[in-house]
Amino acid sequence: MRFSKAYIPTTKEAPKDAQLPSHIYLSRAGFVTQVAAGLYNFLPMGKRVLRKIENIINEEMAACDAQEVDLSFVTPAELWQESGRIEKFGKELLRFRDRKENLFVLGPTHEEMMVNIVRNRVTSYKQLPINLYQIKTKFRDEARPRFGLMRGREFVMKDGYSFHSSTEDLDREFDAMEAAYKRILERLGLAFRVVEADSGAIGGTGSKELMVLAGSGEDTLAVCDSCEYGANVEAARRAPRSSVPEAPSADFARFKTPAIKSIEDLSNFFHVDPYYTLKAVVQRAVYTESSELVCFFIRGCDELQEVKARNSVGAIDLVDATEAELIEIGLIPGFIGPIDQDKIRIVMDNDTKGATTMICGANEADYHFVGVDLSVMNEAHFADLVSVQEGDGCPHCEGKILHTKGIEVGHIFKLGTVYSAPLKAEFLDENGRAQPFIMGTYGMGVSRLVAAVIEQHHDEKGCIWTHATAPYMVNVMVSNIKEESHLAYAEELYTALQSNGIEAMLDDRKERFGFKMSDAELIGFPYTVIVGKELDNGLVQIMIRKTCEIISVDASDVLNKIKELCQ
RNA sequence: CGGGGCGUAGCUCAGUCUGGUUAGAGUACUUGGUUUGGGACCAAGGGGCCGGAGGUUCGAGUCCUCUCGCCCCGACCA
């Protein structure tokens, strides 16, 4: 492409609404423009990057025998009523009626549609497994779109769905998809981590997220400093403590603790490590039709992880209980304990199971119990409730957990029969019995990946595209187009690059050197060949965007040098 | 949905507090000229429903009411 004919509207100043580097540089370099909150146009450069990523996904999917389809963006609301998700999705589903007053939604994801196209058509175990996917615009009317392409309302997602006759076969496909997703991210040149994720309300037997590591990521990850283990903090586990503080020695007793309410006060009052105290966190658990107060007990040194707590009681939401609510049901804030507790539903953290010499509230104002043996609670409801902290032990090795930030670019999920059962999508097994499909789902945020590449690869001058994502690999820049011999040389090189299969731009604009260099850096072509006054000495320069290093090369050898660099 | 901020030229912004010539700057754009290895210079131009509606006033970009939009924090969501 000739720059003089290209539509690449670069600007010196960033739009005032842009905050993240990806948003700033993709806007300034003319890759995208904003239309409205969470809606973006892809201009020629942006579209090329998008297509690069799509092509890589298509290649890797083909290698796994996944087949591409293209389902209607507008989907009948009845399908969503059938699966029950029309209520669950709420306002995120953009609904509208056509001229005949039929209700439709813009597809935010396509489980229902995908199940719909195989049900009653795939009817035998002999036709399984099948893996179908599409790369398509999705629409979710997010409450708060933000960060440019990172969290748009309209976005491009690769969504894949697999159908199996057994959980073993689903496991195999799940692993194959994980491997394919890893290859895709490796090819894109991204540093990432595969982490265990919360399966949440959707259920299923497990899910993993693919996280591109970047400080601007919205998710916090717990990762091991020495092995591959990583998890979203919502789902992170930790090793049992290898050493615990010295246990206090105390017989069971009811102890007067006037106005001692917080864990810190309690710890100081008894000169005991918070590890041996029991923290009570009361929350109102909200369900579809009702709500109730629940008290979560964890060790005083731990923090409650809200998603884990929510999952432990199957709630849709947890909100902090007020003191008034506690008092109303007869609890005494600051002195709540699990012993002989019948006023509230309780959930105990796994780490408190069988704990001894504990201190906990006595359910009586100004009194705590000391020397408590929690094995009396062995019949209680136990669950993993705590937030994994930095420095905790890795559950898989001797390493330590660190926290880091990530951008979720992929999420793969073992769905089981969560959708196939309610939608009655069934096949006949070897015994002639009808079974619902066992399903997996595999998502990848394609437009989000465009932003993720820049979050990970930019500097103060602009974008730095990786080889696989660059809109063009090489930019041939003519320093002064009035020098006819220079322009002629550049034209020749430009043609030669293309005939060698290297995508190239020719900057033939009547602009000054500095202006064109700044554009080249802002747009972020991996390599810019500078054709200028050194050509009279038989030399041209190659600017390597990643390092901004400029190397001199014999003018007759540039093509080979570029080929070498592109390896 | 709660809290905060902002809407003036294509873009970034001044002017609004304290109402009063023809609404400004930088940048971008057009034309001519000089330049040509780090976003050049000179000259001449074009470009505005001051987000929208209503009100106060002799007079509103500026004051009041309502409304729409965008951004940030949180809630929510993947």
XYZ file of C-alpha atoms (C1' of nucleotides) in Angstrom:
645
model
C 0.000 0.000 0.000
C 1.160 3.463 -0.842
C 0.973 5.861 2.060
C -0.118 8.609 -0.294
C -3.286 6.635 -1.018
C -3.856 5.079 2.390
C -6.414 6.155 4.937
C -4.383 6.308 8.136
C -5.488 9.363 10.097
C -2.743 9.809 12.681
C -2.890 12.573 15.257
C -0.457 14.246 17.594
C -2.934 14.395 20.416
C -4.865 11.585 22.015
C -8.625 11.806 22.385
C -9.280 13.145 25.865
C -11.314 10.089 26.832
C -8.471 7.660 26.227
C -6.717 6.415 29.360
C -4.976 3.146 28.547
C -1.917 3.006 26.261
C -3.761 0.692 23.878
C -6.671 3.092 23.593
C -4.399 6.119 23.182
C -2.098 4.640 20.556
C -4.727 2.752 18.580
C -6.647 6.023 18.308
C -3.654 8.247 17.614
C -2.224 5.887 15.018
C -5.524 5.713 13.159
C -6.476 2.083 13.827
C -9.830 2.741 15.467
C -12.250 5.572 16.169
C -14.909 5.733 18.832
C -18.564 5.950 17.854
C -20.317 5.903 21.231
C -19.708 4.347 24.638
C -18.202 0.925 23.981
C -18.617 1.136 20.203
C -15.644 1.431 17.861
C -14.958 1.602 14.152
C -12.008 -0.307 12.776
C -10.169 1.728 10.147
C -7.969 0.060 7.491
C -4.949 -0.526 9.754
C -7.098 -1.839 12.595
C -9.036 -4.103 10.265
C -5.807 -5.625 8.982
C -4.655 -6.448 12.514
C -8.030 -7.922 13.331
C -7.836 -10.115 10.244
C -4.293 -11.243 11.100
C -5.515 -12.492 14.446
C -8.579 -14.115 12.908
C -6.422 -15.937 10.358
C -4.199 -17.388 13.058
C -7.233 -18.545 15.006
C -8.710 -20.104 11.859
C -5.482 -21.955 11.122
C -5.227 -23.357 14.629
C -8.880 -24.322 14.682
C -8.536 -26.098 11.342
C -5.610 -28.038 12.811
C -8.025 -29.290 15.506
C -10.793 -30.154 13.035
C -13.006 -27.414 14.395
C -15.298 -26.068 11.689
C -16.202 -22.455 11.138
C -19.832 -21.406 10.900
C -21.563 -18.058 10.927
C -24.738 -17.767 12.947
C -27.246 -14.966 12.750
C -26.324 -11.986 14.940
C -29.998 -11.302 15.574
C -31.446 -14.190 17.552
C -35.070 -14.964 18.436
C -35.844 -14.267 22.080
C -37.718 -17.593 22.376
C -34.407 -19.470 22.426
C -33.327 -17.376 25.380
C -36.599 -18.000 27.127
C -36.174 -21.725 26.530
C -32.755 -21.801 28.193
C -33.872 -19.454 30.942
C -31.094 -17.003 30.264
C -33.288 -14.115 29.184
C -33.801 -13.204 32.852
C -30.298 -14.135 33.946
C -28.635 -11.901 31.380
C -30.915 -9.023 32.249
C -30.234 -5.642 30.713
C -27.051 -6.816 29.044
C -29.230 -8.424 26.407
C -30.203 -5.804 23.881
C -33.800 -6.597 22.933
C -35.978 -5.198 20.209
C -39.030 -6.041 18.165
C -39.289 -6.344 14.435
C -42.148 -4.930 12.345
C -44.279 -7.932 13.208
C -43.702 -7.256 16.899
C -41.591 -10.413 17.347
C -38.995 -10.109 20.098
C -35.301 -10.541 19.203
C -31.990 -10.051 20.949
C -28.545 -9.161 19.628
C -26.362 -12.188 20.356
C -24.037 -11.692 23.348
C -22.825 -15.315 23.014
C -24.301 -18.201 21.071
C -24.783 -21.306 23.221
C -28.499 -21.425 22.523
C -28.155 -20.804 18.790
C -25.376 -23.351 18.471
C -27.317 -26.009 20.350
C -30.278 -25.184 18.185
C -28.481 -25.851 14.919
C -27.303 -29.337 15.958
C -30.318 -30.563 17.860
C -32.504 -32.910 15.875
C -29.818 -33.025 13.187
C -27.000 -34.658 15.087
C -28.884 -37.622 16.478
C -26.341 -40.424 16.966
C -23.199 -40.931 19.012
C -21.606 -41.965 15.703
C -21.789 -38.339 14.550
C -19.872 -37.091 17.594
C -17.683 -35.335 18.483
C -18.305 -32.066 16.651
C -16.603 -28.747 17.248
C -18.175 -25.661 15.654
C -17.024 -22.092 16.019
C -17.468 -18.635 14.595
C -15.662 -15.332 14.705
C -18.313 -12.728 14.990
C -19.498 -9.470 16.405
C -21.162 -9.811 19.793
C -23.183 -7.257 21.667
C -23.478 -6.966 25.424
C -25.055 -3.834 26.786
C -22.443 -3.520 29.545
C -23.352 -1.382 32.525
C -20.020 0.321 32.212
C -18.016 -0.132 29.039
C -14.467 1.137 29.484
C -10.828 1.110 28.458
C -11.382 1.395 24.714
C -11.418 -1.940 22.941
C -10.774 -3.728 26.214
C -14.359 -3.716 27.392
C -16.622 -2.618 24.600
C -20.310 -3.294 24.234
C -19.850 -4.415 20.659
C -16.797 -6.621 20.209
C -15.462 -9.433 18.074
C -15.288 -12.818 19.736
C -14.308 -16.258 18.585
C -16.809 -18.565 20.214
C -16.535 -22.314 19.830
C -18.775 -25.113 21.043
C -18.064 -28.825 21.134
C -20.492 -31.701 21.460
C -19.563 -35.077 22.905
C -21.027 -38.393 23.878
C -18.880 -38.782 27.009
C -17.150 -36.670 29.607
C -13.869 -38.410 28.716
C -14.163 -37.153 25.169
C -15.015 -33.654 26.411
C -11.888 -33.753 28.599
C -9.801 -34.671 25.560
C -11.272 -31.841 23.475
C -10.896 -29.377 26.342
C -7.191 -30.180 26.557
C -6.856 -29.902 22.775
C -8.511 -26.466 22.846
C -6.273 -25.329 25.677
C -3.243 -26.371 23.633
C -4.608 -24.622 20.525
C -5.306 -21.432 22.465
C -1.786 -21.479 23.846
C -0.375 -21.844 20.336
C -2.484 -18.925 19.137
C -1.206 -16.631 21.885
C 2.357 -17.783 21.347
C 2.095 -17.063 17.642
C 0.684 -13.611 18.398
C 3.784 -12.945 20.478
C 2.030 -12.477 23.805
C 3.219 -13.308 27.305
C 0.343 -15.075 28.992
C -0.668 -17.445 31.703
C -3.330 -20.141 31.734
C -5.133 -19.951 35.051
C -7.814 -21.841 36.888
C -11.035 -19.889 36.944
C -14.241 -19.657 38.874
C -16.974 -21.707 37.230
C -19.522 -19.617 39.013
C -23.236 -19.847 38.557
C -22.969 -21.628 35.187
C -21.600 -24.678 36.970
C -19.876 -27.358 34.963
C -16.812 -29.258 35.959
C -14.157 -26.671 35.377
C -12.906 -23.717 33.416
C -9.640 -22.052 32.583
C -8.891 -18.512 31.585
C -6.098 -17.365 29.286
C -4.658 -14.197 30.689
C -2.361 -11.800 28.892
C -0.084 -10.353 31.538
C -0.378 -6.577 31.749
C -0.523 -4.094 34.587
C -3.714 -2.609 33.192
C -5.527 -5.950 33.363
C -8.811 -6.024 35.235
C -8.231 -9.428 36.816
C -5.947 -10.264 39.710
C -4.106 -13.542 39.366
C -2.390 -15.697 41.936
C 0.610 -17.277 40.237
C 3.384 -19.500 41.535
C 6.909 -18.103 41.382
C 8.403 -21.443 40.453
C 5.855 -23.662 38.684
C 3.061 -23.300 36.132
C 0.296 -22.948 38.693
C -1.869 -19.909 38.263
C -5.434 -19.046 39.158
C -7.778 -16.142 39.143
C -7.909 -14.973 42.786
C -11.592 -15.862 42.664
C -10.584 -19.513 42.365
C -7.031 -19.641 43.730
C -5.995 -22.366 46.134
C -3.006 -22.559 48.434
C -0.928 -25.201 50.149
C -1.612 -26.017 53.792
C 0.610 -23.832 55.946
C 4.001 -25.445 56.355
C 4.587 -23.718 59.685
C 2.090 -22.177 62.046
C 2.646 -19.707 64.875
C 3.236 -21.198 68.298
C -0.088 -22.251 69.767
C -1.266 -20.528 72.919
C -1.892 -22.828 75.850
C -5.301 -22.363 77.373
C -8.077 -24.555 78.657
C -11.577 -23.919 77.407
C -12.977 -20.912 79.226
C -15.405 -18.034 78.881
C -13.368 -14.878 79.176
C -14.460 -11.283 79.813
C -13.264 -9.110 76.932
C -14.882 -5.698 77.404
C -15.282 -3.790 74.126
C -12.770 -6.079 72.394
C -14.416 -6.474 68.999
C -11.857 -6.526 66.222
C -9.390 -9.285 65.432
C -6.564 -6.837 66.061
C -7.878 -5.920 69.509
C -8.428 -9.559 70.338
C -4.954 -10.518 69.218
C -3.376 -7.759 71.322
C -5.570 -8.435 74.343
C -4.577 -12.091 74.569
C -1.097 -11.709 73.045
C -2.072 -14.407 70.569
C -1.372 -14.598 66.838
C -4.522 -13.805 64.746
C -4.098 -17.320 63.311
C -5.692 -18.596 66.507
C -8.660 -16.258 66.386
C -11.878 -16.816 64.477
C -13.207 -14.040 62.272
C -16.961 -13.836 61.641
C -18.133 -12.152 58.420
C -21.882 -11.789 58.089
C -23.311 -11.250 54.617
C -26.754 -11.142 53.130
C -26.882 -13.859 50.495
C -29.220 -12.945 47.667
C -30.989 -15.675 45.681
C -33.346 -15.426 42.717
C -36.466 -15.255 44.852
C -35.225 -14.661 48.390
C -32.316 -13.709 50.600
C -30.876 -14.742 53.960
C -28.099 -13.779 56.354
C -25.086 -16.090 56.395
C -22.112 -16.002 58.742
C -18.759 -17.059 57.287
C -16.053 -18.078 59.764
C -12.399 -17.883 58.797
C -9.140 -17.595 60.694
C -8.365 -14.069 61.887
C -5.285 -13.892 59.669
C -7.297 -14.619 56.521
C -9.534 -12.542 54.255
C -12.901 -13.676 52.906
C -12.939 -14.229 49.120
C -16.341 -13.034 48.018
C -16.765 -15.214 44.935
C -15.844 -18.333 46.877
C -18.223 -17.347 49.661
C -20.989 -16.713 47.158
C -20.436 -20.095 45.511
C -20.406 -21.872 48.876
C -24.045 -20.939 49.454
C -25.148 -20.877 45.807
C -26.086 -17.208 46.021
C -26.373 -14.795 43.112
C -24.946 -11.976 45.172
C -23.552 -11.168 48.603
C -23.986 -7.815 50.262
C -22.594 -6.635 53.583
C -25.047 -7.099 56.432
C -25.734 -4.036 58.533
C -25.333 -3.993 62.331
C -29.062 -3.436 62.633
C -29.741 -6.634 60.683
C -27.438 -8.564 63.028
C -29.053 -7.218 66.152
C -32.495 -7.890 64.763
C -31.875 -11.635 64.619
C -30.189 -11.634 68.029
C -26.494 -11.545 67.066
C -24.063 -9.409 69.004
C -21.674 -7.654 66.610
C -18.045 -8.161 67.641
C -18.809 -11.252 69.680
C -20.221 -13.680 67.119
C -18.993 -17.260 67.389
C -19.974 -20.638 65.948
C -20.425 -22.470 69.251
C -24.096 -23.244 69.998
C -25.035 -20.893 67.221
C -28.596 -21.384 66.040
C -29.590 -17.893 64.987
C -27.920 -17.863 61.586
C -26.740 -20.182 58.819
C -22.983 -20.648 59.112
C -20.226 -21.707 56.733
C -16.771 -22.590 58.090
C -13.553 -22.228 56.121
C -11.790 -25.536 55.397
C -8.728 -24.324 57.254
C -10.655 -24.122 60.524
C -11.637 -27.789 60.432
C -10.409 -29.446 63.624
C -8.556 -26.302 64.733
C -7.684 -26.202 68.422
C -6.810 -23.550 71.021
C -8.892 -21.028 69.110
C -10.425 -17.823 70.404
C -13.895 -16.952 69.190
C -16.888 -14.860 70.128
C -19.137 -16.233 72.879
C -22.365 -14.806 71.381
C -22.642 -12.672 74.499
C -21.643 -9.030 74.859
C -18.075 -8.562 76.147
C -17.238 -12.271 76.252
C -15.065 -14.553 74.116
C -14.281 -18.224 74.445
C -10.644 -19.242 74.645
C -9.091 -22.673 74.195
C -11.820 -23.638 71.749
C -11.544 -27.018 70.025
C -13.373 -26.578 66.706
C -13.622 -30.308 66.122
C -16.991 -29.915 67.832
C -18.008 -28.195 64.598
C -17.128 -31.145 62.391
C -20.696 -31.525 61.224
C -20.889 -27.935 60.043
C -20.801 -26.792 56.387
C -17.146 -26.391 55.359
C -15.891 -24.713 52.188
C -12.865 -22.924 50.804
C -13.624 -19.317 51.678
C -10.320 -17.493 51.901
C -8.486 -15.185 49.584
C -5.032 -16.442 48.651
C -2.433 -13.853 49.635
C 1.006 -13.112 48.261
C 3.537 -15.258 50.078
C 1.124 -18.155 50.609
C 2.387 -21.562 49.481
C 1.730 -22.932 45.992
C -0.676 -25.885 46.083
C 1.441 -27.803 43.554
C 5.048 -27.202 44.552
C 7.289 -25.577 47.129
C 6.993 -22.158 45.485
C 5.369 -18.998 46.775
C 2.268 -17.306 45.395
C 2.609 -13.875 43.814
C -0.161 -11.589 42.615
C -0.170 -10.151 39.117
C -2.657 -8.505 36.766
C -4.052 -10.052 33.620
C -6.325 -9.314 30.666
C -8.747 -12.159 30.083
C -8.460 -12.965 26.381
C -9.771 -16.506 26.479
C -12.061 -18.630 28.616
C -12.572 -22.324 28.047
C -15.300 -24.152 29.834
C -16.552 -27.667 30.430
C -20.277 -27.098 30.221
C -21.540 -30.652 30.503
C -25.291 -30.684 29.904
C -26.047 -27.238 31.287
C -27.514 -26.091 27.962
C -28.237 -29.323 26.145
C -30.517 -30.627 28.899
C -32.938 -27.662 29.157
C -32.892 -27.236 25.381
C -33.529 -30.971 24.966
C -30.649 -31.460 22.564
C -30.137 -35.200 22.645
C -28.531 -38.034 20.760
C -28.894 -41.804 20.960
C -26.007 -43.590 22.656
C -24.672 -47.108 21.919
C -27.552 -48.565 23.898
C -30.138 -46.590 22.004
C -30.851 -44.348 24.965
C -31.412 -40.619 24.515
C -28.716 -38.529 26.214
C -28.172 -34.788 26.247
C -24.985 -33.665 24.495
C -21.993 -33.181 26.743
C -20.667 -29.802 25.770
C -17.629 -27.576 26.002
C -17.370 -23.908 25.112
C -14.282 -21.985 24.101
C -14.201 -18.201 23.842
C -11.522 -15.809 22.704
C -11.800 -12.033 22.607
C -10.494 -11.113 19.165
C -10.915 -7.337 19.293
C -9.725 -7.396 22.904
C -6.586 -9.164 21.671
C -5.828 -6.197 19.405
C -5.754 -4.001 22.492
C -3.909 -6.620 24.553
C -1.059 -6.742 22.027
C -0.538 -3.010 22.457
C -0.902 -3.112 26.233
C 2.009 -5.501 26.223
C 3.957 -3.986 23.304
C 4.221 -0.212 23.252
C 6.580 2.560 24.269
C 6.293 6.331 24.622
C 6.394 6.688 20.836
C 3.504 4.389 20.046
C 2.586 0.871 18.977
C 5.098 -1.953 18.571
C 3.361 -4.709 16.596
C 4.624 -8.234 16.822
C 5.476 -9.989 13.556
C 2.222 -11.921 13.535
C -0.002 -8.928 14.275
C 1.625 -6.103 12.283
C -0.678 -4.479 9.722
C 2.362 -4.364 7.429
C 5.740 -5.876 8.211
C 7.880 -3.289 6.457
C 7.533 0.420 5.780
C 9.724 1.740 2.981
C 10.167 5.424 3.757
C 11.487 7.816 1.177
C 13.155 10.652 3.027
C 12.712 13.155 0.216
C 10.503 12.135 -2.697
C 11.928 14.898 -4.857
C 15.119 12.866 -5.138
C 14.076 10.849 -8.144
C 16.758 8.192 -7.807
C 15.739 7.619 -4.175
C 12.091 7.271 -5.076
C 12.952 4.912 -7.930
C 15.038 2.738 -5.611
C 12.254 2.683 -3.019
C 9.643 1.727 -5.602
C 11.836 -1.150 -6.712
C 12.377 -2.358 -3.140
C 8.663 -2.019 -2.394
C 7.806 -4.195 -5.394
C 10.520 -6.724 -4.541
C 9.293 -7.064 -0.961
C 5.774 -7.757 -2.123
C 6.813 -10.294 -4.710
C 8.710 -12.032 -1.905
C 5.533 -12.258 0.131
C 6.450 -9.531 2.600
C 3.639 -7.077 3.281
C 4.956 -3.578 2.764
C 3.954 0.077 2.837
C 5.653 2.697 0.706
C 5.771 6.085 2.406
C 5.771 8.233 -0.709
C 4.160 11.254 0.898
C 5.512 14.720 0.277
C 6.387 15.232 3.907
C 9.531 15.884 5.870
C 11.740 13.206 7.344
C 10.789 13.760 10.975
C 7.077 13.762 10.244
C 7.258 10.438 8.440
C 9.509 8.841 11.054
C 7.132 9.857 13.822
C 4.244 8.280 11.932
C 6.231 5.092 11.354
C 6.980 4.862 15.071
C 3.446 5.696 16.135
C 1.889 3.147 13.779
C 4.532 0.634 14.824
C 5.637 -1.240 11.691
C 8.230 -3.785 12.858
C 10.742 -2.469 10.290
C 11.120 0.827 8.488
C 13.603 1.076 5.658
C 14.912 4.644 5.428
C 15.786 5.555 1.865
C 17.602 8.875 2.018
C 20.822 10.682 1.424
C 22.979 7.707 2.400
C 21.721 5.979 -0.729
C 24.242 8.044 -2.680
C 26.886 6.055 -0.765
C 25.087 2.821 -1.542
C 23.515 2.517 1.916
C 20.049 2.539 3.417
C 19.003 2.247 7.060
C 16.616 -0.122 8.771
C 14.869 1.138 11.886
C 13.886 -1.751 14.133
C 10.768 -0.569 15.911
C 11.075 -2.775 18.955
C 14.356 -1.177 20.031
C 14.325 1.937 17.820
C 17.798 0.814 16.759
C 18.845 2.003 13.288
C 21.209 -0.188 11.320
C 22.957 0.652 8.042
C 22.680 -1.891 5.270
C 24.136 -2.113 1.789
C 21.378 -0.950 -0.561
C 21.772 -4.054 -2.695
C 21.342 -6.361 0.274
C 18.273 -4.907 1.996
C 15.854 -7.526 0.762
C 17.956 -10.330 2.219
C 18.440 -8.444 5.464
C 14.695 -7.887 5.784
C 13.992 -11.541 5.034
C 16.451 -12.461 7.762
C 14.810 -10.096 10.264
C 11.351 -11.407 9.419
C 12.303 -14.979 10.269
C -27.585 1.754 39.424
C -24.652 5.199 43.295
C -20.553 9.015 43.453
C -17.382 12.524 40.665
C -15.825 15.141 36.153
C -16.537 17.046 31.249
C -19.544 18.742 26.530
C -17.013 25.619 22.654
C -13.643 24.528 15.003
C -11.807 17.719 12.496
C -8.545 17.187 17.239
C -6.552 19.288 22.118
C -8.244 23.273 24.825
C -8.985 28.859 26.657
C -13.247 32.052 27.507
C -18.308 30.617 31.886
C -16.835 32.409 38.514
C -18.213 38.505 37.724
C -23.818 38.305 31.231
C -22.166 43.273 27.132
C -17.711 44.649 20.336
C -17.763 40.455 14.986
C -16.330 33.703 20.092
C -10.387 32.724 20.479
C -5.496 29.812 20.526
C -2.590 25.616 19.091
C -2.907 21.787 15.746
C -5.135 19.844 11.302
C -7.004 21.495 6.367
C -6.725 24.724 1.329
C -3.536 27.960 -1.929
C 1.313 30.141 -3.114
C 6.460 30.387 -1.911
C 10.992 28.875 0.754
C 12.650 24.276 2.937
C 13.928 18.646 3.143
C 17.614 13.074 8.189
C 13.438 13.986 13.666
C 6.293 16.310 13.717
C 9.812 23.196 9.408
C 9.093 28.584 8.013
C 6.507 32.900 5.624
C 1.968 34.715 3.539
C -3.156 34.379 2.355
C -7.670 31.524 3.270
C -11.952 28.102 4.569
C -14.049 26.009 8.863
C -18.696 27.152 14.942
C -26.764 25.970 16.144
C -20.733 27.269 22.202
C -24.491 19.153 23.164
C -30.178 19.952 23.036
C -34.886 22.203 24.966
C -37.135 25.706 27.919
C -36.592 30.014 31.051
C -34.464 34.852 33.344
C -32.724 39.452 30.840
C -32.688 45.206 26.811
C -28.816 41.419 25.901
C -26.891 34.406 27.367
C -21.098 30.365 25.423
C -21.559 32.752 30.440
C -27.228 32.758 35.091
C -31.629 29.085 36.285
C -34.507 24.398 35.189
C -34.908 20.046 32.528
C -32.676 16.738 29.230
C -29.013 13.991 26.120
C -24.042 12.313 25.572
C -18.980 10.964 26.997
C -15.114 9.728 30.718
C -13.436 8.145 35.702
C -14.304 5.437 40.730
C -17.619 1.822 42.670
C -21.619 -1.879 41.998
C -22.470 -5.261 37.975
C -20.550 -8.355 34.148
C -16.745 -12.046 31.085
